[in-house]
């Protein structure tokens, strides 16, 4: 997704729900323009329940002239839940706990940050939007009892995450991809656009690109940059932004980029298809100009 005020201020965002910042809106629009420039069209969009990802999807679709696309939203594509760190400054956490601990909490594969209190505003179970619509989480017996006593009426409460490591985030994002997106769209030949969050996408990429666990803390994903995954050849490619600069030199993916961008030979049919689609889009644009004139 595009940048948010939290990104710009260096805050842990997680399940907190800020909108895109003005430069984040441009990130999303630029991503849509780049996809359109290369002739991409989509059949379905998958995104999270968080505003920044939903807005990114919308601005991309708007630039692609595809705002009508069916959109599937799921909390399973949400960002990793940062627990008690949610909304706090990364620099402040480094000053209080040290750089090493900050790195463990941010990049540790199975290391969870301190859990958030169930009475905190940062706890997802205190958000009416989530408690009303999330039905595919186990019921929490403890929270159900405590909250029913407090409300003086029986209330079912589900087991919302109070903190997650990257591994926990992957336990929901990868099954959503393999059990929902693949059978619903990929296996049917549909062209899929996913707008989500760094850790949810890192997990999916670990699955798709077979990135080893020990390399995951060295993989960084820039905001608002389209990554094109070729299902047949199982590889990631970047789109030429038309600046004359190598995208790999412009964007920092970290040392684990070697796993992400393995050599990928695209056949002539792929390029022919993209060229034909780009020409078709140009003709459609000319037709619109003639009609409007």
mmCIF file of N, CA and C in Angstrom, residues 180-263:
data_model
loop_
_atom_site.group_PDB
_atom_site.id
_atom_site.type_symbol
_atom_site.label_atom_id
_atom_site.label_comp_id
_atom_site.label_asym_id
_atom_site.label_seq_id
_atom_site.Cartn_x
_atom_site.Cartn_y
_atom_site.Cartn_z
ATOM 1 N N UNK A 180 -8.173 -19.595 -0.796
ATOM 2 C CA UNK A 180 -9.206 -18.702 -1.332
ATOM 3 C C UNK A 180 -8.821 -18.123 -2.688
ATOM 4 N N UNK A 181 -7.697 -17.407 -2.720
ATOM 5 C CA UNK A 181 -7.327 -16.696 -3.940
ATOM 6 C C UNK A 181 -7.000 -17.669 -5.074
ATOM 7 N N UNK A 182 -6.243 -18.716 -4.776
ATOM 8 C CA UNK A 182 -5.850 -19.662 -5.826
ATOM 9 C C UNK A 182 -7.067 -20.374 -6.427
ATOM 10 N N UNK A 183 -7.909 -21.048 -5.619
ATOM 11 C CA UNK A 183 -9.047 -21.747 -6.251
ATOM 12 C C UNK A 183 -10.105 -20.811 -6.841
ATOM 13 N N UNK A 184 -10.302 -19.643 -6.210
ATOM 14 C CA UNK A 184 -11.337 -18.722 -6.687
ATOM 15 C C UNK A 184 -10.922 -17.964 -7.950
ATOM 16 N N UNK A 185 -9.623 -17.689 -8.076
ATOM 17 C CA UNK A 185 -9.199 -16.802 -9.154
ATOM 18 C C UNK A 185 -8.028 -17.348 -9.977
ATOM 19 N N UNK A 186 -6.916 -17.666 -9.330
ATOM 20 C CA UNK A 186 -5.709 -18.054 -10.061
ATOM 21 C C UNK A 186 -5.947 -19.297 -10.909
ATOM 22 N N UNK A 187 -6.536 -20.339 -10.309
ATOM 23 C CA UNK A 187 -6.769 -21.585 -11.041
ATOM 24 C C UNK A 187 -7.765 -21.420 -12.188
ATOM 25 N N UNK A 188 -8.540 -20.340 -12.145
ATOM 26 C CA UNK A 188 -9.519 -20.086 -13.203
ATOM 27 C C UNK A 188 -8.974 -19.127 -14.257
ATOM 28 N N UNK A 189 -7.678 -18.835 -14.157
ATOM 29 C CA UNK A 189 -7.049 -17.969 -15.149
ATOM 30 C C UNK A 189 -7.337 -16.499 -14.981
ATOM 31 N N UNK A 190 -7.876 -16.108 -13.825
ATOM 32 C CA UNK A 190 -8.184 -14.694 -13.599
ATOM 33 C C UNK A 190 -6.915 -13.923 -13.238
ATOM 34 N N UNK A 191 -6.908 -12.646 -13.618
ATOM 35 C CA UNK A 191 -5.789 -11.767 -13.311
ATOM 36 C C UNK A 191 -6.078 -11.070 -11.988
ATOM 37 N N UNK A 192 -5.194 -11.255 -11.022
ATOM 38 C CA UNK A 192 -5.457 -10.877 -9.633
ATOM 39 C C UNK A 192 -4.593 -9.698 -9.211
ATOM 40 N N UNK A 193 -5.220 -8.708 -8.587
ATOM 41 C CA UNK A 193 -4.514 -7.591 -7.953
ATOM 42 C C UNK A 193 -4.686 -7.725 -6.445
ATOM 43 N N UNK A 194 -3.572 -7.774 -5.718
ATOM 44 C CA UNK A 194 -3.608 -7.851 -4.252
ATOM 45 C C UNK A 194 -2.992 -6.576 -3.688
ATOM 46 N N UNK A 195 -3.740 -5.836 -2.901
ATOM 47 C CA UNK A 195 -3.193 -4.688 -2.182
ATOM 48 C C UNK A 195 -3.277 -5.014 -0.692
ATOM 49 N N UNK A 196 -2.135 -5.120 -0.073
ATOM 50 C CA UNK A 196 -2.104 -5.550 1.320
ATOM 51 C C UNK A 196 -0.976 -4.820 2.060
ATOM 52 N N UNK A 197 -0.288 -5.511 2.951
ATOM 53 C CA UNK A 197 0.682 -4.898 3.848
ATOM 54 C C UNK A 197 1.992 -5.680 3.825
ATOM 55 N N UNK A 198 3.063 -5.012 4.231
ATOM 56 C CA UNK A 198 4.382 -5.602 4.057
ATOM 57 C C UNK A 198 4.484 -7.007 4.635
ATOM 58 N N UNK A 199 4.075 -7.204 5.886
ATOM 59 C CA UNK A 199 4.279 -8.512 6.505
ATOM 60 C C UNK A 199 3.345 -9.578 5.950
ATOM 61 N N UNK A 200 2.118 -9.213 5.619
ATOM 62 C CA UNK A 200 1.210 -10.186 4.998
ATOM 63 C C UNK A 200 1.749 -10.610 3.634
ATOM 64 N N UNK A 201 2.258 -9.638 2.865
ATOM 65 C CA UNK A 201 2.797 -9.952 1.545
ATOM 66 C C UNK A 201 4.129 -10.683 1.665
ATOM 67 N N UNK A 202 4.947 -10.323 2.648
ATOM 68 C CA UNK A 202 6.208 -11.050 2.858
ATOM 69 C C UNK A 202 5.941 -12.539 3.081
ATOM 70 N N UNK A 203 4.907 -12.836 3.826
ATOM 71 C CA UNK A 203 4.559 -14.232 4.067
ATOM 72 C C UNK A 203 4.154 -14.949 2.791
ATOM 73 N N UNK A 204 3.314 -14.296 1.986
ATOM 74 C CA UNK A 204 2.885 -14.898 0.727
ATOM 75 C C UNK A 204 4.075 -15.092 -0.203
ATOM 76 N N UNK A 205 4.974 -14.106 -0.239
ATOM 77 C CA UNK A 205 6.164 -14.216 -1.085
ATOM 78 C C UNK A 205 7.096 -15.323 -0.604
ATOM 79 N N UNK A 206 7.166 -15.523 0.706
ATOM 80 C CA UNK A 206 7.983 -16.622 1.236
ATOM 81 C C UNK A 206 7.474 -17.950 0.691
ATOM 82 N N UNK A 207 6.154 -18.072 0.630
ATOM 83 C CA UNK A 207 5.536 -19.282 0.096
ATOM 84 C C UNK A 207 5.763 -19.406 -1.409
ATOM 85 N N UNK A 208 5.541 -18.328 -2.143
ATOM 86 C CA UNK A 208 5.625 -18.376 -3.600
ATOM 87 C C UNK A 208 7.060 -18.524 -4.098
ATOM 88 N N UNK A 209 7.985 -17.837 -3.441
ATOM 89 C CA UNK A 209 9.377 -17.796 -3.919
ATOM 90 C C UNK A 209 10.300 -18.720 -3.133
ATOM 91 N N UNK A 210 9.723 -19.485 -2.202
ATOM 92 C CA UNK A 210 10.501 -20.446 -1.417
ATOM 93 C C UNK A 210 11.689 -19.773 -0.723
ATOM 94 N N UNK A 211 11.397 -18.662 -0.062
ATOM 95 C CA UNK A 211 12.437 -17.930 0.665
ATOM 96 C C UNK A 211 12.670 -18.624 2.002
ATOM 97 N N UNK A 212 13.906 -18.955 2.361
ATOM 98 C CA UNK A 212 14.162 -19.649 3.629
ATOM 99 C C UNK A 212 13.857 -18.759 4.830
ATOM 100 N N UNK A 213 13.476 -19.397 5.921
ATOM 101 C CA UNK A 213 13.105 -18.682 7.139
ATOM 102 C C UNK A 213 14.190 -17.727 7.604
ATOM 103 N N UNK A 214 15.449 -18.157 7.535
ATOM 104 C CA UNK A 214 16.532 -17.337 8.053
ATOM 105 C C UNK A 214 16.782 -16.077 7.223
ATOM 106 N N UNK A 215 16.229 -16.017 6.015
ATOM 107 C CA UNK A 215 16.422 -14.844 5.160
ATOM 108 C C UNK A 215 15.277 -13.835 5.267
ATOM 109 N N UNK A 216 14.201 -14.206 5.951
ATOM 110 C CA UNK A 216 13.024 -13.354 5.970
ATOM 111 C C UNK A 216 13.258 -12.012 6.660
ATOM 112 N N UNK A 217 14.154 -11.983 7.653
ATOM 113 C CA UNK A 217 14.406 -10.716 8.341
ATOM 114 C C UNK A 217 15.264 -9.771 7.499
ATOM 115 N N UNK A 218 15.665 -10.235 6.310
ATOM 116 C CA UNK A 218 16.479 -9.409 5.416
ATOM 117 C C UNK A 218 15.719 -8.994 4.160
ATOM 118 N N UNK A 219 14.392 -9.212 4.170
ATOM 119 C CA UNK A 219 13.570 -8.856 3.016
ATOM 120 C C UNK A 219 12.761 -7.605 3.329
ATOM 121 N N UNK A 220 12.929 -6.574 2.527
ATOM 122 C CA UNK A 220 12.194 -5.322 2.692
ATOM 123 C C UNK A 220 11.344 -5.073 1.450
ATOM 124 N N UNK A 221 10.140 -4.550 1.649
ATOM 125 C CA UNK A 221 9.249 -4.251 0.531
ATOM 126 C C UNK A 221 8.908 -2.758 0.526
ATOM 127 N N UNK A 222 9.249 -2.037 -0.537
ATOM 128 C CA UNK A 222 8.937 -0.600 -0.618
ATOM 129 C C UNK A 222 7.434 -0.358 -0.693
ATOM 130 N N UNK A 223 7.002 0.792 -0.183
ATOM 131 C CA UNK A 223 5.583 1.151 -0.245
ATOM 132 C C UNK A 223 5.154 1.452 -1.678
ATOM 133 N N UNK A 224 3.975 0.948 -2.039
ATOM 134 C CA UNK A 224 3.328 1.347 -3.279
ATOM 135 C C UNK A 224 3.982 0.876 -4.564
ATOM 136 N N UNK A 225 4.846 -0.129 -4.493
ATOM 137 C CA UNK A 225 5.544 -0.590 -5.697
ATOM 138 C C UNK A 225 4.927 -1.894 -6.198
ATOM 139 N N UNK A 226 4.421 -1.939 -7.439
ATOM 140 C CA UNK A 226 3.846 -3.189 -7.954
ATOM 141 C C UNK A 226 4.904 -4.275 -8.143
ATOM 142 N N UNK A 227 4.598 -5.460 -7.628
ATOM 143 C CA UNK A 227 5.434 -6.639 -7.857
ATOM 144 C C UNK A 227 4.605 -7.599 -8.708
ATOM 145 N N UNK A 228 5.116 -7.973 -9.854
ATOM 146 C CA UNK A 228 4.369 -8.825 -10.784
ATOM 147 C C UNK A 228 4.839 -10.262 -10.631
ATOM 148 N N UNK A 229 3.922 -11.128 -10.196
ATOM 149 C CA UNK A 229 4.252 -12.550 -10.031
ATOM 150 C C UNK A 229 3.715 -13.334 -11.219
ATOM 151 N N UNK A 230 4.617 -14.064 -11.889
ATOM 152 C CA UNK A 230 4.241 -14.913 -13.008
ATOM 153 C C UNK A 230 3.962 -16.315 -12.484
ATOM 154 N N UNK A 231 2.716 -16.726 -12.543
ATOM 155 C CA UNK A 231 2.308 -18.007 -11.967
ATOM 156 C C UNK A 231 2.996 -19.177 -12.658
ATOM 157 N N UNK A 232 3.075 -19.122 -13.989
ATOM 158 C CA UNK A 232 3.642 -20.247 -14.735
ATOM 159 C C UNK A 232 5.131 -20.410 -14.460
ATOM 160 N N UNK A 233 5.861 -19.293 -14.413
ATOM 161 C CA UNK A 233 7.311 -19.370 -14.267
ATOM 162 C C UNK A 233 7.791 -19.122 -12.844
ATOM 163 N N UNK A 234 6.833 -18.872 -11.940
ATOM 164 C CA UNK A 234 7.119 -18.752 -10.510
ATOM 165 C C UNK A 234 8.242 -17.745 -10.225
ATOM 166 N N UNK A 235 8.052 -16.533 -10.688
ATOM 167 C CA UNK A 235 9.064 -15.512 -10.461
ATOM 168 C C UNK A 235 8.427 -14.129 -10.350
ATOM 169 N N UNK A 236 9.159 -13.222 -9.724
ATOM 170 C CA UNK A 236 8.733 -11.842 -9.532
ATOM 171 C C UNK A 236 9.484 -10.946 -10.507
ATOM 172 N N UNK A 237 8.772 -10.005 -11.108
ATOM 173 C CA UNK A 237 9.431 -9.006 -11.944
ATOM 174 C C UNK A 237 8.978 -7.613 -11.532
ATOM 175 N N UNK A 238 9.819 -6.615 -11.826
ATOM 176 C CA UNK A 238 9.488 -5.214 -11.605
ATOM 177 C C UNK A 238 9.195 -4.563 -12.948
ATOM 178 N N UNK A 239 8.349 -3.559 -12.964
ATOM 179 C CA UNK A 239 7.984 -2.873 -14.195
ATOM 180 C C UNK A 239 8.877 -1.662 -14.410
ATOM 181 N N UNK A 240 9.269 -1.453 -15.656
ATOM 182 C CA UNK A 240 10.080 -0.300 -16.021
ATOM 183 C C UNK A 240 9.262 0.971 -15.820
ATOM 184 N N UNK A 241 9.774 1.870 -14.996
ATOM 185 C CA UNK A 241 9.031 3.094 -14.676
ATOM 186 C C UNK A 241 9.249 4.199 -15.700
ATOM 187 N N UNK A 242 10.059 3.916 -16.714
ATOM 188 C CA UNK A 242 10.261 4.896 -17.770
ATOM 189 C C UNK A 242 11.209 6.020 -17.417
ATOM 190 N N UNK A 243 11.960 5.859 -16.338
ATOM 191 C CA UNK A 243 12.888 6.906 -15.900
ATOM 192 C C UNK A 243 14.310 6.671 -16.418
ATOM 193 N N UNK A 244 14.540 5.501 -16.984
ATOM 194 C CA UNK A 244 15.880 5.161 -17.420
ATOM 195 C C UNK A 244 16.737 4.579 -16.319
ATOM 196 N N UNK A 245 16.172 4.485 -15.101
ATOM 197 C CA UNK A 245 16.914 3.941 -13.967
ATOM 198 C C UNK A 245 16.498 2.497 -13.717
ATOM 199 N N UNK A 246 17.421 1.700 -13.209
ATOM 200 C CA UNK A 246 17.144 0.311 -12.882
ATOM 201 C C UNK A 246 16.332 0.267 -11.585
ATOM 202 N N UNK A 247 15.102 -0.295 -11.621
ATOM 203 C CA UNK A 247 14.283 -0.347 -10.401
ATOM 204 C C UNK A 247 14.995 -1.026 -9.233
ATOM 205 N N UNK A 248 15.862 -1.987 -9.522
ATOM 206 C CA UNK A 248 16.579 -2.685 -8.458
ATOM 207 C C UNK A 248 17.569 -1.777 -7.743
ATOM 208 N N UNK A 249 18.029 -0.740 -8.446
ATOM 209 C CA UNK A 249 18.948 0.214 -7.829
ATOM 210 C C UNK A 249 18.202 1.336 -7.119
ATOM 211 N N UNK A 250 17.000 1.618 -7.578
ATOM 212 C CA UNK A 250 16.195 2.694 -6.983
ATOM 213 C C UNK A 250 15.565 2.249 -5.669
ATOM 214 N N UNK A 251 15.098 0.990 -5.615
ATOM 215 C CA UNK A 251 14.354 0.492 -4.460
ATOM 216 C C UNK A 251 15.196 -0.508 -3.662
ATOM 217 N N UNK A 252 15.077 -0.427 -2.337
ATOM 218 C CA UNK A 252 15.844 -1.298 -1.439
ATOM 219 C C UNK A 252 14.980 -2.481 -0.998
ATOM 220 N N UNK A 253 15.344 -3.668 -1.448
ATOM 221 C CA UNK A 253 14.639 -4.880 -1.049
ATOM 222 C C UNK A 253 15.408 -5.671 0.004
ATOM 223 N N UNK A 254 16.590 -5.208 0.365
ATOM 224 C CA UNK A 254 17.399 -5.919 1.343
ATOM 225 C C UNK A 254 18.179 -7.068 0.725
ATOM 226 N N UNK A 255 19.041 -7.695 1.522
ATOM 227 C CA UNK A 255 19.889 -8.793 1.023
ATOM 228 C C UNK A 255 19.107 -9.995 0.498
ATOM 229 N N UNK A 256 17.864 -10.170 0.976
ATOM 230 C CA UNK A 256 17.075 -11.335 0.541
ATOM 231 C C UNK A 256 16.472 -11.158 -0.846
ATOM 232 N N UNK A 257 16.786 -10.048 -1.514
ATOM 233 C CA UNK A 257 16.262 -9.821 -2.861
ATOM 234 C C UNK A 257 16.684 -10.923 -3.826
ATOM 235 N N UNK A 258 17.794 -11.585 -3.537
ATOM 236 C CA UNK A 258 18.271 -12.662 -4.409
ATOM 237 C C UNK A 258 17.260 -13.803 -4.508
ATOM 238 N N UNK A 259 16.482 -14.012 -3.451
ATOM 239 C CA UNK A 259 15.449 -15.052 -3.490
ATOM 240 C C UNK A 259 14.198 -14.552 -4.210
ATOM 241 N N UNK A 260 13.949 -13.254 -4.075
ATOM 242 C CA UNK A 260 12.742 -12.672 -4.652
ATOM 243 C C UNK A 260 12.837 -12.560 -6.174
ATOM 244 N N UNK A 261 14.020 -12.173 -6.630
ATOM 245 C CA UNK A 261 14.196 -11.913 -8.062
ATOM 246 C C UNK A 261 15.145 -12.927 -8.691
ATOM 247 N N UNK A 262 14.744 -14.159 -8.652
ATOM 248 C CA UNK A 262 15.515 -15.189 -9.330
ATOM 249 C C UNK A 262 15.350 -15.030 -10.837
ATOM 250 N N UNK A 263 16.338 -15.519 -11.621
ATOM 251 C CA UNK A 263 16.250 -15.383 -13.079
ATOM 252 C C UNK A 263 14.924 -15.923 -13.619
#
